[in-house]
CSV table of C-alpha atoms in Angstrom, one decimal:
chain,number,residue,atom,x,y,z
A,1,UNK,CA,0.0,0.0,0.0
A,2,UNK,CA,1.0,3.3,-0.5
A,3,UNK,CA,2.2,5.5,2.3
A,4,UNK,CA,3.8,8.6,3.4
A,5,UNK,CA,5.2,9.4,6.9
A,6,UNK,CA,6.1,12.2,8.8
A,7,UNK,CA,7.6,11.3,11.6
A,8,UNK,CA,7.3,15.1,13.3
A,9,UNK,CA,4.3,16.6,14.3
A,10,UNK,CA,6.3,19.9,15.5
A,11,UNK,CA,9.7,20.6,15.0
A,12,UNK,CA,10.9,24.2,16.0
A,13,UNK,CA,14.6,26.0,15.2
A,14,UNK,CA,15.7,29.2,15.7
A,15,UNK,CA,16.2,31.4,12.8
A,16,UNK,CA,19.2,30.7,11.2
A,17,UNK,CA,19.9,27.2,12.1
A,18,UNK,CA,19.7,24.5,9.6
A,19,UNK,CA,15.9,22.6,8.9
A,20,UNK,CA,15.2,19.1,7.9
A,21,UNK,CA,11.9,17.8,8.2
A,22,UNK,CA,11.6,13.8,7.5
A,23,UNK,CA,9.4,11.9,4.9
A,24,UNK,CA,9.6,8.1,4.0
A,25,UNK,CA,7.3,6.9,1.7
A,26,UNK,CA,6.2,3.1,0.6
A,27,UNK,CA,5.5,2.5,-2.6
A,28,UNK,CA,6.9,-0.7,-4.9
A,29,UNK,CA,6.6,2.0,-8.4
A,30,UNK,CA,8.3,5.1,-9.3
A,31,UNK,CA,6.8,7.6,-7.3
A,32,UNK,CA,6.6,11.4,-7.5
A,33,UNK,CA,7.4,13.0,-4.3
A,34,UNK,CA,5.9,16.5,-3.4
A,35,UNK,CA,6.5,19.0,-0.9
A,36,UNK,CA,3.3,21.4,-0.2
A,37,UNK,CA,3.5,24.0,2.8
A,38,UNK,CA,0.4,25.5,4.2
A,39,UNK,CA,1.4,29.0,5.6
A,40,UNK,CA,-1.0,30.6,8.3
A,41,UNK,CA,-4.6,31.5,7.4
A,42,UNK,CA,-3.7,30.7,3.7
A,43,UNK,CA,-4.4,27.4,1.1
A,44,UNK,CA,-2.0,24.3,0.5
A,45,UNK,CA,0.3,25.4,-2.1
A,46,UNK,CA,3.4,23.4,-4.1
A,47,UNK,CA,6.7,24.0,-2.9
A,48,UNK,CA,8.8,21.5,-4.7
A,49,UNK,CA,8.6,18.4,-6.8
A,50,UNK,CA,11.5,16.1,-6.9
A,51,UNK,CA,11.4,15.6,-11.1
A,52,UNK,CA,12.5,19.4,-11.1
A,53,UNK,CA,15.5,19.2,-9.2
A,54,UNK,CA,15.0,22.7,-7.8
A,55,UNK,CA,15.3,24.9,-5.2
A,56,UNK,CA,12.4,26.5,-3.8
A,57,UNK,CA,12.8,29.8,-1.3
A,58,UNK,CA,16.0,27.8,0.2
A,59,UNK,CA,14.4,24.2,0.3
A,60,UNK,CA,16.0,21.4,-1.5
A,61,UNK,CA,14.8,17.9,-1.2
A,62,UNK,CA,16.2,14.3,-2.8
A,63,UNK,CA,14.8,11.4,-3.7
A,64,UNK,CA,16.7,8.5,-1.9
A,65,UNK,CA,15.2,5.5,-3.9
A,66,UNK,CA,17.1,3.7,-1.6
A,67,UNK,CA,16.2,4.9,2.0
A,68,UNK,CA,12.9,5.6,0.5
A,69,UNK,CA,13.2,9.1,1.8
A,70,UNK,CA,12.4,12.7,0.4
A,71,UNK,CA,13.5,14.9,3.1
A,72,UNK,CA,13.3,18.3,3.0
A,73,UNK,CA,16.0,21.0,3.6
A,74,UNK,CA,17.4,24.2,4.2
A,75,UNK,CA,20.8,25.3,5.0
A,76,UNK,CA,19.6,28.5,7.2
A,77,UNK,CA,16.1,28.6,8.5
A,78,UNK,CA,14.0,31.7,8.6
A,79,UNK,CA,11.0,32.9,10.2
A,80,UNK,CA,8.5,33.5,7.2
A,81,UNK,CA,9.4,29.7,6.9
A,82,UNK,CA,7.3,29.2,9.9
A,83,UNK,CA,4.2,26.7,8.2
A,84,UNK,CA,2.5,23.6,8.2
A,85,UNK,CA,4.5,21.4,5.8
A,86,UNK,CA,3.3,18.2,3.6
A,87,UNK,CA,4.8,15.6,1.4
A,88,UNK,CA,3.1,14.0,-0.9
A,89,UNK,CA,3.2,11.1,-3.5
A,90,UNK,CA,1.7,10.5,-6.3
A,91,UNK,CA,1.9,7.1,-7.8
A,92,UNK,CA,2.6,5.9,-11.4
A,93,UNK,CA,0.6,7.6,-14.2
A,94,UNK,CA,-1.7,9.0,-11.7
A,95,UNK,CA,-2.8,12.3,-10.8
A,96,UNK,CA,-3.9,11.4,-7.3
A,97,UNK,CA,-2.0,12.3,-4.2
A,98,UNK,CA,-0.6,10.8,-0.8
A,99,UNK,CA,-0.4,13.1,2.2
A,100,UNK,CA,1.9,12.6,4.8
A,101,UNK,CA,0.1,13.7,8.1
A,102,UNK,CA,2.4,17.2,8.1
A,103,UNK,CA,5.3,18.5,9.9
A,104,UNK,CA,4.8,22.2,11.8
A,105,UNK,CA,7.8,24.3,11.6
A,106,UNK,CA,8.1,26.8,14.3
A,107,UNK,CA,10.9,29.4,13.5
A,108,UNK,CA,11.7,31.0,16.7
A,109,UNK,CA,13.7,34.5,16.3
B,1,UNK,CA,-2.6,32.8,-11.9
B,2,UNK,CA,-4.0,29.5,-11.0
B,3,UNK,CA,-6.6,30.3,-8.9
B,4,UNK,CA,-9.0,27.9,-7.4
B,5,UNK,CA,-12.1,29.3,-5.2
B,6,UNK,CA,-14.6,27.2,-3.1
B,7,UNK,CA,-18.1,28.1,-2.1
B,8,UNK,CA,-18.9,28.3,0.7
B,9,UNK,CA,-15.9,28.7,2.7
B,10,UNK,CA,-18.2,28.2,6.0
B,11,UNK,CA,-21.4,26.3,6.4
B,12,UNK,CA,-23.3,25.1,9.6
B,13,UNK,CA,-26.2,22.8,8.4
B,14,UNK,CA,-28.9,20.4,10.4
B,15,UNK,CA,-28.4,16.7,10.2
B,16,UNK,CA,-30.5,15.2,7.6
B,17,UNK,CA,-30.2,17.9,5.1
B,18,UNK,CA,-27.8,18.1,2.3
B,19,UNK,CA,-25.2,20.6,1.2
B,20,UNK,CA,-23.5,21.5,-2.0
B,21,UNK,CA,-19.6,22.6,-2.2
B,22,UNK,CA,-18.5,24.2,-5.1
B,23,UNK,CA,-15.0,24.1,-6.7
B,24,UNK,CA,-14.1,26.9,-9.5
B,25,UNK,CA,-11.0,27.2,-11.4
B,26,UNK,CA,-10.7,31.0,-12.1
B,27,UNK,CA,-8.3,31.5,-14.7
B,28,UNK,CA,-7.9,28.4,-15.9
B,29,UNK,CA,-9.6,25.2,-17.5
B,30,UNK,CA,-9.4,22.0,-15.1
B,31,UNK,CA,-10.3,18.8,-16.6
B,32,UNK,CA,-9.5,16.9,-13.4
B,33,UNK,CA,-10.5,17.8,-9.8
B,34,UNK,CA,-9.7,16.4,-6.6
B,35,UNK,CA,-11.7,16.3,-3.9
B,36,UNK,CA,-10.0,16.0,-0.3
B,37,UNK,CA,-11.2,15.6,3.5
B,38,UNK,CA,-9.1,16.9,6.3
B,39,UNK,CA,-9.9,15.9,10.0
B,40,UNK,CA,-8.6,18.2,13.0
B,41,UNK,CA,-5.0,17.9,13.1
B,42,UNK,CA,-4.8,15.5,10.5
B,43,UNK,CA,-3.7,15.2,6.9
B,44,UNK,CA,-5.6,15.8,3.7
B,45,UNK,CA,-7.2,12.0,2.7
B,46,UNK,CA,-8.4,12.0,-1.0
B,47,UNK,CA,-12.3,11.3,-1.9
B,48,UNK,CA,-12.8,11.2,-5.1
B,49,UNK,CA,-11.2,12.5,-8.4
B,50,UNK,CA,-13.7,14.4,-10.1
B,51,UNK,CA,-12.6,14.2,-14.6
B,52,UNK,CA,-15.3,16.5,-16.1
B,53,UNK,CA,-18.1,15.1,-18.4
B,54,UNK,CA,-18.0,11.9,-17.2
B,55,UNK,CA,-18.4,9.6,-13.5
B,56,UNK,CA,-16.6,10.5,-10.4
B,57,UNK,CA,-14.1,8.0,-9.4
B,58,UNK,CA,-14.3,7.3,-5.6
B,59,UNK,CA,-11.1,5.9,-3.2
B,60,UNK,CA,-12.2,3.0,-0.8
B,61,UNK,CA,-14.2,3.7,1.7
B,62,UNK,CA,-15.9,6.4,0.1
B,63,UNK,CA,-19.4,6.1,0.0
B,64,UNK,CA,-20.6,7.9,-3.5
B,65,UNK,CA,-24.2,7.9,-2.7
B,66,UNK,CA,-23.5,10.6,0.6
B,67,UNK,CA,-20.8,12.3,-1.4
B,68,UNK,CA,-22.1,13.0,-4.9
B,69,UNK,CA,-19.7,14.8,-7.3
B,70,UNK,CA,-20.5,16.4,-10.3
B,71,UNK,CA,-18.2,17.9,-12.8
B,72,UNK,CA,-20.1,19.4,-15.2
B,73,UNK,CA,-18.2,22.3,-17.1
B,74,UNK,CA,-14.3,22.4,-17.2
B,75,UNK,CA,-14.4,25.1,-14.3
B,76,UNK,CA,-16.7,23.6,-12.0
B,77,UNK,CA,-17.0,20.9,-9.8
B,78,UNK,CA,-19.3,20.3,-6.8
B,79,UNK,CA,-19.6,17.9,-4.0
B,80,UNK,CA,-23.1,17.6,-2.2
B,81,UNK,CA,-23.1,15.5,1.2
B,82,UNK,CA,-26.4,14.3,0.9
B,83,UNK,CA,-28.4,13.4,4.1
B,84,UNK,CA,-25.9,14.8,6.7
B,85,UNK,CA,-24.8,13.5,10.0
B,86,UNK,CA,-22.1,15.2,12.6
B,87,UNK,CA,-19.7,13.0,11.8
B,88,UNK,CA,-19.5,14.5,8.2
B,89,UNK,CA,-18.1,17.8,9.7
B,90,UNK,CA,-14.7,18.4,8.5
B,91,UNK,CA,-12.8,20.5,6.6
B,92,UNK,CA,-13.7,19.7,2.3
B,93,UNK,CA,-10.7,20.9,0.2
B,94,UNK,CA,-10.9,20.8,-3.5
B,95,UNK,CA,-7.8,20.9,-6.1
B,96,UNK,CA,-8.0,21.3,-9.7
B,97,UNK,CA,-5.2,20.3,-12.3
B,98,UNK,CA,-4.5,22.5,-15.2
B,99,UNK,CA,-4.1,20.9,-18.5
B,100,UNK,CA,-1.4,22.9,-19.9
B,101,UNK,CA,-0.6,26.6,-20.8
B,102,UNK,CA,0.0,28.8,-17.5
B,103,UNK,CA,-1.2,26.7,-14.7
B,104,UNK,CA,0.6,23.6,-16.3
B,105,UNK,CA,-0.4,20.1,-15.2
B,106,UNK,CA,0.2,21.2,-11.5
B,107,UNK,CA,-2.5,20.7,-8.9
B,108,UNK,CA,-3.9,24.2,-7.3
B,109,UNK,CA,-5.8,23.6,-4.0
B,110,UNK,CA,-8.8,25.6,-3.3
B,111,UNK,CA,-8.9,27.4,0.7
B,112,UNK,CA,-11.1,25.0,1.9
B,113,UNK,CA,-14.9,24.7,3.3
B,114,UNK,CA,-15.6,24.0,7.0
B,115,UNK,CA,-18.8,22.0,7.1
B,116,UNK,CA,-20.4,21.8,10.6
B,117,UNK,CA,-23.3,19.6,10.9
B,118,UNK,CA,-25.8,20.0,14.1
């Protein structure tokens, strides 16, 4: 079955110091790993996909195929990064997808 | 760009009644819509994927006779939780995938509608 776990519910830094919130997935396929953030009061929104290889407002994320991780970072944390962070998967040839349950970062000043 | 709206964003209704959520793509055509159901504190769990002009597609568990979808233009899909019961209040968030041009094939998530039922 497909899965996708945060293992944080909360993780708080203070600004500056380095962020990496945690996402294995299951899946026997390829997947397509996702991050979305959620910042306060506002909707879901894409931050990065791992096919793009890109970095996003700071945040970089690999695929480790091997680990079956997509963990997200960022070298120096700051406090408009304060948010309710996803990953997601999508599986093959599919449109549909798999939420993690969410990582809240707290960026302290 | 890539602007999805839902209506209503807030609705209280009695149990037994029904109530229709609707999902618009603004600026864009979406020929595939998500719909997704978030609990307190929990993640987003996907309902049904709503392809326009033809049957909504349902995950497991899903019961499509309470949670009738209807796609019936390219910018417009709605859910309607037929004969409503308190432990359908949650929080309904719709998506909608662009086919190309501007909003690309990307996903674009709506703000949400918090059903309460009494």
């Amino acid at each position: 079955a497909q899965r996708v776990t945060q293992p944080e519910k909360l993780l708080s830094v203070f600004k500056g110091a380095p962020v990496e919130l945690k996402c294995n997935y299951s899946y026997s396929g390829s997947p397509e790993l996702f991050w979305y953030v959620q910042y306060s009061r506002q909707r879901l929104q894409l931050l990065l996909r791992h096919i793009s290889r890109e970095s996003i407002k700071g945040f970089t994320a690999d695929l480790n195929k091997g680990e079956t991780s997509f963990h997200l970072k960022k070298p120096f944390a700051q406090e408009e990064d304060s948010a309710m962070y996803y990953c997601a998967l999508s599986a093959d040839n599919t449109d549909k997808l798999i939420f993690g349950t969410g990582t809240r970062l707290q960026v302290f000043p | 760009g890539a602007v999805v709206s839902q209506h209503p964003s807030r609705v209280i209704c009695k149990s037994g009644t029904s109530v229709k959520i609707e999902c618009r793509s603004l600026d864009f055509q979406a020929t595939t819509m998500f719909w997704y159901r978030q609990f307190p504190k929990q993640s987003l769990m996907l309902m049904a994927t709503s392809n326009e002009g033809s049957k909504a597609t349902y995950e497991q568990g899903v019961e499509k006779d309470k949670f009738l979808i209807n796609h019936a233009s390219l910018t417009l899909s709605t859910l309607t939780v037929t004969s409503a019961h308190p432990e359908d209040s949650s929080f309904y968030i719709c998506s909608a995938r662009g086919t190309s041009g501007s909003a690309g094939y990307e996903q674009y998530f709506g703000p949400g509608t918090r059903l309460t039922v009494t």
